[in-house]
Coordinates of C-alpha atoms in Angstrom, one line a residue:
Chain A
M30 CA -64.8 77.3 -25.7
S31 CA -65.6 80.3 -23.5
R32 CA -63.4 81.3 -20.6
R33 CA -66.0 80.1 -18.2
N34 CA -66.1 76.7 -19.7
I35 CA -62.3 76.4 -19.6
L36 CA -62.4 77.3 -15.9
I37 CA -65.1 74.7 -15.2
A38 CA -63.1 72.1 -17.1
V39 CA -59.9 72.9 -15.1
L40 CA -61.7 72.8 -11.7
L41 CA -63.4 69.5 -12.6
G42 CA -60.1 68.0 -13.7
G43 CA -58.5 69.1 -10.5
A44 CA -61.3 67.6 -8.4
I45 CA -61.0 64.2 -10.2
A46 CA -57.2 64.2 -9.7
A47 CA -57.6 65.0 -6.0
G48 CA -60.2 62.3 -5.6
I49 CA -57.9 59.7 -7.2
V50 CA -55.0 60.7 -4.8
I51 CA -57.2 60.5 -1.7
A52 CA -58.7 57.1 -2.8
T53 CA -55.2 55.7 -3.4
M54 CA -53.9 57.0 0.0
S55 CA -56.9 55.6 2.0
R56 CA -56.7 52.2 0.2
A57 CA -53.1 51.4 1.2
P58 CA -51.8 49.2 2.7
V59 CA -54.2 46.2 2.8
E60 CA -52.6 43.1 1.4
P61 CA -49.4 41.7 2.8
R62 CA -46.7 41.0 0.3
S63 CA -45.1 38.1 2.2
A64 CA -46.7 37.5 5.6
F65 CA -49.4 34.8 6.0
I66 CA -51.9 36.0 8.6
I67 CA -53.3 33.0 10.6
P68 CA -57.1 33.3 10.6
L69 CA -57.4 32.0 14.1
P70 CA -54.3 33.0 16.2
R71 CA -53.0 30.1 18.3
E72 CA -51.9 30.3 21.9
L73 CA -48.4 29.0 22.7
P74 CA -48.1 25.7 24.4
E75 CA -46.6 25.1 27.9
F76 CA -42.8 25.0 27.8
S77 CA -40.0 26.0 30.1
L78 CA -36.8 27.5 28.6
V79 CA -34.2 30.1 29.7
D80 CA -33.1 33.4 28.1
Q81 CA -29.5 34.8 27.8
F82 CA -29.7 36.2 31.4
G83 CA -30.7 32.7 32.8
E84 CA -34.2 34.0 33.4
P85 CA -37.1 31.6 32.8
V86 CA -38.9 31.8 29.4
N87 CA -42.4 30.4 29.0
A88 CA -45.7 31.3 27.2
D89 CA -46.1 34.3 29.6
T90 CA -42.8 35.8 28.2
F91 CA -44.6 36.4 24.9
H92 CA -47.4 38.6 26.4
G93 CA -47.2 42.3 26.2
Q94 CA -45.3 43.0 23.0
W95 CA -45.1 41.9 19.4
D96 CA -42.4 39.3 18.9
L97 CA -40.6 38.1 15.7
V98 CA -39.4 34.6 16.5
F99 CA -36.7 32.9 14.5
F100 CA -35.5 29.4 15.1
G101 CA -31.8 29.0 14.4
F102 CA -28.4 28.4 15.9
T103 CA -25.3 30.4 16.5
Q104 CA -22.9 28.1 14.6
C105 CA -24.8 28.7 11.4
P106 CA -22.7 31.0 9.2
D107 CA -25.1 32.0 6.5
I108 CA -28.9 31.7 6.8
C109 CA -29.1 32.6 10.5
P110 CA -27.0 35.7 10.7
T111 CA -28.5 36.9 7.4
T112 CA -32.0 36.5 8.8
M113 CA -31.2 38.2 12.1
Q114 CA -29.6 41.0 10.1
I115 CA -32.7 41.4 8.0
L116 CA -35.0 41.5 11.1
A117 CA -32.7 44.0 12.8
H118 CA -32.5 46.2 9.7
A119 CA -36.3 46.1 9.4
K120 CA -36.7 47.2 13.0
R121 CA -34.3 50.1 12.5
E122 CA -36.4 51.2 9.5
L123 CA -39.5 51.1 11.6
I124 CA -37.7 53.2 14.2
D125 CA -36.6 55.7 11.6
A126 CA -40.2 55.8 10.2
G127 CA -41.4 56.8 13.7
S128 CA -43.4 53.6 14.2
N129 CA -44.7 53.4 17.8
T130 CA -45.1 49.6 17.9
L131 CA -41.7 47.9 17.6
P132 CA -41.4 44.1 17.6
R133 CA -38.9 42.3 19.8
I134 CA -36.5 40.0 17.9
V135 CA -36.3 36.5 19.4
L136 CA -33.9 33.7 18.5
V137 CA -34.8 30.3 19.8
S138 CA -31.9 28.0 19.5
V139 CA -32.4 24.7 17.8
D140 CA -28.9 23.7 19.0
P141 CA -29.3 24.3 22.8
E142 CA -26.5 21.8 23.6
R143 CA -23.9 24.2 22.2
D144 CA -25.8 27.5 22.5
T145 CA -25.4 28.3 26.2
P146 CA -27.2 31.4 27.5
E147 CA -23.8 33.3 27.5
I148 CA -23.2 32.5 23.8
L149 CA -26.8 33.3 22.9
G150 CA -26.5 36.6 24.7
R151 CA -23.4 37.7 22.8
Y152 CA -25.0 36.6 19.6
V153 CA -28.4 38.4 19.9
D154 CA -26.8 41.5 21.3
Y155 CA -24.7 41.8 18.2
F156 CA -27.9 42.4 16.2
G157 CA -29.2 45.2 18.4
E158 CA -30.6 46.1 21.8
G159 CA -33.5 44.4 23.4
N160 CA -33.3 41.1 21.5
L161 CA -34.1 37.9 23.3
G162 CA -32.0 34.7 23.0
V163 CA -33.7 31.5 24.1
G164 CA -32.2 28.2 25.0
G165 CA -32.6 25.4 27.5
E166 CA -33.4 21.7 27.4
L167 CA -33.8 20.1 24.0
G168 CA -37.1 18.4 25.0
E169 CA -38.5 21.8 26.0
V170 CA -37.5 23.4 22.7
R171 CA -39.3 20.5 21.0
K172 CA -42.5 21.2 22.9
L173 CA -42.5 24.8 21.5
T174 CA -41.4 23.9 17.9
A175 CA -43.8 20.9 17.6
A176 CA -46.8 23.1 18.5
L177 CA -45.7 25.8 16.0
G178 CA -44.9 23.4 13.1
I179 CA -41.2 24.2 13.2
Y180 CA -38.9 21.5 11.9
F181 CA -35.3 20.9 13.0
E182 CA -32.9 18.0 12.9
K183 CA -29.2 17.6 13.4
A184 CA -27.2 17.2 10.2
P185 CA -23.6 15.7 10.5
I186 CA -20.9 17.7 8.7
D187 CA -17.6 15.9 9.5
G188 CA -16.3 14.1 12.5
D189 CA -18.1 15.4 15.6
N190 CA -19.1 18.6 13.9
Y191 CA -22.7 19.0 12.9
G192 CA -25.1 21.6 11.6
V193 CA -28.9 21.8 12.2
D194 CA -31.4 21.8 9.4
H195 CA -34.3 24.0 10.5
S196 CA -37.4 25.8 9.3
A197 CA -36.4 29.2 7.9
A198 CA -39.7 30.9 8.7
V199 CA -40.1 33.8 11.2
L200 CA -43.2 33.6 13.4
V201 CA -45.1 36.7 14.6
I202 CA -46.5 36.4 18.2
N203 CA -49.1 39.1 19.0
P204 CA -49.2 40.9 22.4
H205 CA -51.7 38.3 23.7
G206 CA -49.0 35.7 23.3
E207 CA -50.7 34.1 20.2
F208 CA -49.0 32.9 17.0
S209 CA -50.7 35.2 14.6
A210 CA -48.7 35.4 11.4
L211 CA -45.8 33.8 9.5
F212 CA -43.1 35.1 7.2
S213 CA -41.6 32.4 4.9
A214 CA -38.1 32.5 3.6
P215 CA -36.5 34.1 1.7
H216 CA -36.9 37.1 3.8
S217 CA -36.5 40.8 2.8
V218 CA -36.4 44.0 4.8
A219 CA -38.9 45.7 2.5
N220 CA -41.5 43.0 3.1
Y221 CA -41.2 43.2 6.8
V222 CA -41.5 47.0 6.8
H223 CA -44.5 46.8 4.5
D224 CA -46.3 43.8 6.1
L225 CA -45.8 44.3 9.8
A226 CA -48.1 47.3 9.9
I227 CA -50.8 45.2 8.2
V228 CA -50.3 42.3 10.5
M229 CA -50.5 44.5 13.6
E230 CA -53.5 46.4 12.2
H231 CA -55.2 43.0 11.5
N232 CA -55.0 42.2 15.2
Chain B
M7 CA -4.8 39.3 -43.4
V8 CA -6.5 40.5 -40.2
Y9 CA -6.1 39.1 -36.7
R10 CA -8.3 39.8 -33.8
C11 CA -6.7 39.8 -30.4
D12 CA -8.9 40.5 -27.4
N13 CA -10.3 44.0 -28.3
Y14 CA -7.6 45.0 -30.7
V15 CA -7.6 44.3 -34.4
F16 CA -4.2 44.1 -36.1
S17 CA -3.5 43.7 -39.8
I18 CA -0.3 42.0 -40.9
P19 CA 0.8 42.8 -44.5
F20 CA 2.0 40.0 -46.8
V21 CA 5.6 41.2 -47.1
F22 CA 7.4 38.3 -45.4
R23 CA 10.3 36.9 -47.3
S24 CA 10.3 33.5 -45.6
K25 CA 8.2 31.3 -43.4
T26 CA 10.7 31.9 -40.5
Q27 CA 10.2 35.6 -40.8
L28 CA 6.4 35.1 -40.7
M29 CA 6.6 32.8 -37.6
L30 CA 8.9 35.3 -35.8
V31 CA 6.4 38.2 -36.4
L32 CA 3.6 36.0 -35.3
A33 CA 5.4 34.9 -32.1
V34 CA 6.0 38.6 -31.2
F35 CA 2.4 39.4 -32.1
L36 CA 1.1 36.5 -29.9
A37 CA 3.3 37.5 -27.0
A38 CA 2.0 41.1 -27.2
C39 CA -1.5 39.7 -27.5
S40 CA -1.2 37.5 -24.4
S41 CA -0.3 40.5 -22.3
E42 CA -3.7 41.9 -23.3
I43 CA -5.6 38.8 -22.2
K44 CA -7.6 39.0 -19.0
P45 CA -6.4 37.0 -16.0
P46 CA -7.9 33.5 -16.0
L47 CA -9.8 33.8 -12.7
V48 CA -11.0 37.0 -11.2
A49 CA -12.8 37.7 -7.9
T50 CA -15.2 40.7 -7.6
D51 CA -17.9 41.9 -5.1
I52 CA -16.0 40.5 -2.2
V53 CA -17.8 40.7 1.2
I54 CA -16.3 39.1 4.3
T55 CA -18.5 39.3 7.3
E56 CA -17.3 40.1 10.7
P57 CA -17.5 37.0 13.0
V58 CA -20.5 37.3 15.3
P59 CA -19.1 37.7 18.9
G60 CA -18.7 34.4 20.6
R61 CA -18.7 32.5 17.3
E62 CA -15.5 31.7 15.7
M63 CA -16.6 31.8 12.1
S64 CA -17.2 34.2 9.2
A65 CA -18.7 33.9 5.8
A66 CA -17.2 35.1 2.6
Y67 CA -19.3 36.1 -0.4
L68 CA -17.9 36.9 -3.8
S69 CA -18.2 36.5 -7.6
L70 CA -15.7 34.4 -9.4
T71 CA -15.2 34.8 -13.1
N72 CA -13.5 32.3 -15.3
N73 CA -12.0 34.1 -18.4
T74 CA -10.7 30.9 -19.9
N75 CA -12.3 28.4 -22.3
E76 CA -11.8 25.6 -19.8
L77 CA -13.7 24.6 -16.7
I78 CA -11.9 25.7 -13.5
D79 CA -12.4 23.4 -10.4
I80 CA -11.4 25.1 -7.2
T81 CA -10.6 22.3 -4.9
K82 CA -8.9 24.0 -2.0
I83 CA -9.1 27.5 -0.4
T84 CA -6.7 28.6 2.3
S85 CA -6.5 31.7 4.5
A86 CA -3.6 33.0 6.6
E87 CA -6.1 34.3 9.2
F88 CA -8.3 31.2 9.5
D89 CA -7.7 27.6 10.5
A90 CA -9.9 26.2 7.7
V91 CA -12.0 27.4 4.8
E92 CA -14.8 25.3 3.6
I93 CA -17.1 25.6 0.6
H94 CA -20.7 25.5 1.7
E95 CA -24.1 25.8 0.1
S96 CA -27.3 26.8 1.8
L97 CA -30.4 25.3 0.4
L98 CA -34.0 26.2 1.1
E99 CA -36.3 23.3 0.4
G100 CA -39.8 23.0 1.6
G101 CA -39.3 26.0 3.9
I102 CA -36.3 24.2 5.6
A103 CA -32.8 25.7 5.5
R104 CA -30.1 23.1 5.0
M105 CA -26.4 23.5 4.6
R106 CA -24.1 21.2 2.7
Q107 CA -20.4 21.1 2.3
L108 CA -19.1 21.0 -1.3
E109 CA -15.9 19.2 -2.3
K110 CA -15.1 21.7 -5.0
L111 CA -16.3 24.9 -6.6
A112 CA -16.8 24.6 -10.3
V113 CA -16.5 27.8 -12.4
P114 CA -17.6 26.9 -16.0
A115 CA -15.6 28.3 -18.9
N116 CA -16.2 32.0 -19.7
S117 CA -18.8 32.2 -16.8
T118 CA -19.3 33.8 -13.4
V119 CA -20.2 31.9 -10.3
E120 CA -21.8 34.1 -7.6
L121 CA -21.4 33.3 -3.9
R122 CA -24.2 35.1 -2.1
P123 CA -26.2 34.9 1.2
G124 CA -28.6 32.0 1.1
G125 CA -26.6 30.2 -1.6
K126 CA -23.0 29.1 -2.1
H127 CA -20.6 30.7 0.3
L128 CA -17.2 30.2 1.9
M129 CA -17.2 29.4 5.6
L130 CA -14.1 30.7 7.4
M131 CA -13.5 28.7 10.5
R132 CA -11.5 29.4 13.7
P133 CA -9.6 32.7 13.2
T134 CA -5.9 32.4 14.1
K135 CA -5.6 36.1 14.9
T136 CA -7.6 39.3 15.1
V137 CA -7.4 41.1 11.9
D138 CA -9.2 43.8 9.8
S139 CA -8.6 42.1 6.5
V140 CA -8.6 38.5 5.3
S141 CA -6.4 36.9 2.6
L142 CA -7.7 34.0 0.6
K143 CA -5.9 31.7 -1.8
F144 CA -7.7 29.6 -4.3
F145 CA -6.2 26.3 -5.6
A146 CA -6.9 23.7 -8.2
G147 CA -5.1 20.7 -6.7
T148 CA -1.7 22.2 -5.8
T149 CA -1.8 24.9 -8.4
L150 CA -2.4 28.4 -7.0
L151 CA -5.1 30.0 -9.2
L152 CA -5.8 33.3 -7.4
G153 CA -4.9 35.2 -4.3
I154 CA -7.1 38.0 -2.9
N155 CA -7.2 40.3 0.2
A156 CA -10.4 42.0 1.4
S157 CA -11.4 43.9 4.5
I158 CA -13.9 42.5 7.0
Q159 CA -17.3 44.2 7.0
P160 CA -19.5 44.5 10.1
R161 CA -23.0 43.0 9.6
N162 CA -25.0 45.8 11.2
D163 CA -24.6 48.2 8.2

């Protein structure tokens, strides 16, 4: 092989390699790993609840930002704090990665009898700034959960003590106040970091 | 004649004058051997979460290894720092998170049981004092099996 032919071969090889790199970069990320994107985002129903500051919470509260909404209760020692921790951790990774669209983390209590605004406030604040804790009348919580397909039911433990069985999913509400995607349990920080960009892009 | 004791192999020559002498040597050998045996129940990877403010409870996660040839049933766990310790299991069925209380924690012979978030865990209820570390005692009936002490870890790590 002459010197010229070697040069051509090297240049050609380099061009192919560069092409592969560019194609790979422009292709990612497309498919979510865990999130289910709802084909036709749904508006939230009418409901009337309160946040940790005693301020009213209704469908309008969910306009203007991305929200990650989890339904749980503060006397849940394992699943709920673990999920809140994962959401908070994912948000911190998005901040570190320089993401300019950060979701708000919302805990809607499925045990509003025991979860007063004061208790909810201390609870959500523990997992970071800007989180929203939502409580209120049980019937009003039911209006929201029924429209979103969220299950919850009291489960007696012993004596007067009880737990609450509840859907472990995290719902994504888009800035138009529409239920647009869902993360099923088990949750992982990596899946949120990977999928949220896709969910937001899809909007 | 060769005996295997834990990871050590000993050979005992056939020079005993009597059965008594043989038994004596064997007794000494077995006593030495028993000191090499691992403790029956061992706790590792201990994580005790900080109680979330406003909530008087923590969760404890750990691995329990049974080094014996018998099943170990842990029927009671106590803590000097908490009013009550319960064994719980989180279950995820059909997308619904449930929690049930277990009467005992069974650690099969020569096996490890892992208590992890989203599975089996210890629920530490109603702290009796503010502390940085938590002591736990594991019992089978009234027999103390194991005592441990571990520091509390904040959740926002």
